[in-house]
C-alpha positions as a Python dict, from the first residue, in 0.01 Angstrom:
ca = {
    (1, 'G'): (0, 0, 0),
    (2, 'H'): (126, 339, 109),
    (3, 'Q'): (287, 448, 431),
    (4, 'W'): (-5, 470, 674),
    (5, 'Y'): (-292, 388, 435),
    (6, 'W'): (-413, 152, 161),
    (7, 'S'): (-565, 233, -178),
    (8, 'Y'): (-829, 6, -330),
    (9, 'E'): (-978, -30, -676),
    (10, 'Y'): (-1263, -253, -789),
    (11, 'S'): (-1123, -322, -1135),
    (12, 'D'): (-1399, -555, -1260),
    (13, 'Y'): (-1684, -330, -1157),
    (14, 'N'): (-1778, -16, -1349),
    (15, 'T'): (-2032, 242, -1242),
    (16, 'E'): (-2312, 356, -1471),
    (17, 'D'): (-2085, 623, -1621),
    (18, 'E'): (-1811, 361, -1686),
    (19, 'T'): (-1573, 491, -1420),
    (20, 'L'): (-1385, 259, -1189),
    (21, 'I'): (-1450, 254, -818),
    (22, 'N'): (-1135, 345, -626),
    (23, 'F'): (-1070, 494, -284),
    (24, 'D'): (-816, 531, -5),
    (25, 'S'): (-862, 375, 336),
    (26, 'Y'): (-705, 544, 639),
    (27, 'M'): (-696, 419, 996),
    (28, 'I'): (-916, 626, 1227),
    (29, 'P'): (-703, 813, 1484),
    (30, 'E'): (-751, 697, 1842),
    (31, 'D'): (-893, 1035, 1948),
    (32, 'D'): (-1167, 1009, 1682),
    (33, 'L'): (-1292, 658, 1766),
    (34, 'S'): (-1654, 612, 1870),
    (35, 'L'): (-1760, 388, 2156),
    (36, 'G'): (-1722, 25, 2050),
    (37, 'Q'): (-1478, 91, 1766),
    (38, 'L'): (-1149, -97, 1777),
    (39, 'R'): (-819, 87, 1823),
    (40, 'L'): (-570, 41, 1534),
    (41, 'L'): (-828, -154, 1328),
    (42, 'E'): (-1107, 87, 1233),
    (43, 'V'): (-1078, 269, 900),
    (44, 'D'): (-1264, 553, 735),
    (45, 'N'): (-1353, 353, 420),
    (46, 'R'): (-1413, -20, 450),
    (47, 'V'): (-1366, -263, 163),
    (48, 'V'): (-1684, -455, 83),
    (49, 'V'): (-1665, -788, -102),
    (50, 'P'): (-1937, -1038, -193),
    (51, 'V'): (-1974, -1379, -29),
    (52, 'K'): (-1974, -1708, -223),
    (53, 'T'): (-1782, -1545, -509),
    (54, 'H'): (-1424, -1602, -617),
    (55, 'I'): (-1226, -1283, -559),
    (56, 'R'): (-873, -1206, -675),
    (57, 'V'): (-688, -936, -483),
    (58, 'L'): (-383, -782, -654),
    (59, 'I'): (-139, -628, -410),
    (60, 'T'): (153, -389, -457),
    (61, 'A'): (320, -99, -276),
    (62, 'A'): (383, 256, -386),
    (63, 'D'): (670, 337, -152),
    (64, 'V'): (814, 80, 93),
    (65, 'L'): (751, -285, 185),
    (66, 'H'): (408, -357, 333),
    (67, 'S'): (223, -674, 422),
    (68, 'W'): (-153, -680, 355),
    (69, 'A'): (-317, -911, 608),
    (70, 'I'): (-656, -1026, 736),
    (71, 'P'): (-557, -1243, 1034),
    (72, 'S'): (-905, -1383, 1103),
    (73, 'L'): (-911, -1525, 748),
    (74, 'G'): (-552, -1651, 765),
    (75, 'I'): (-441, -1418, 483),
    (76, 'K'): (-111, -1234, 458),
    (77, 'C'): (56, -1114, 138),
    (78, 'D'): (362, -896, 90),
    (79, 'A'): (321, -566, -92),
    (80, 'V'): (646, -482, -269),
    (81, 'P'): (715, -175, -486),
    (82, 'G'): (745, -280, -851),
    (83, 'R'): (598, -626, -791),
    (84, 'L'): (238, -743, -824),
    (85, 'N'): (130, -1023, -586),
    (86, 'Q'): (-212, -1184, -566),
    (87, 'V'): (-436, -1352, -312),
    (88, 'N'): (-755, -1542, -391),
    (89, 'L'): (-1054, -1525, -159),
    (90, 'F'): (-1378, -1718, -134),
    (91, 'L'): (-1579, -1606, 167),
    (92, 'K'): (-1849, -1845, 281),
    (93, 'R'): (-2008, -1618, 541),
    (94, 'E'): (-2082, -1251, 588),
    (95, 'G'): (-1899, -1055, 851),
    (96, 'V'): (-1658, -778, 937),
    (97, 'F'): (-1300, -895, 897),
    (98, 'Y'): (-1035, -648, 1010),
    (99, 'G'): (-727, -604, 795),
    (100, 'Q'): (-394, -461, 890),
    (101, 'C'): (-43, -404, 770),
    (102, 'S'): (184, -666, 925),
    (103, 'E'): (514, -494, 844),
    (104, 'L'): (658, -187, 1007),
    (105, 'C'): (695, 89, 747),
}
């Protein structure tokens, strides 16, 4: 977690040239939203995870306290600088699940 955005890395998945997949995910500003997009929830780069697969998410922060959350899945985990926390997921159905930071930076 960073102030105002999240960074993601697929650590168990390598591309053909053996590089890791990593990217930043920023919230889309309200003025840039398209019709039907949700205010304060839409991001420029979505995280995609497989269904019916055990997934381990490692969470930390680079600057201040954050709280990585996906309310519709009942998930919330603190992101603390210098500490590595984890959450395990097993999604049974496909869908779009909106995440958010549940702590004020």
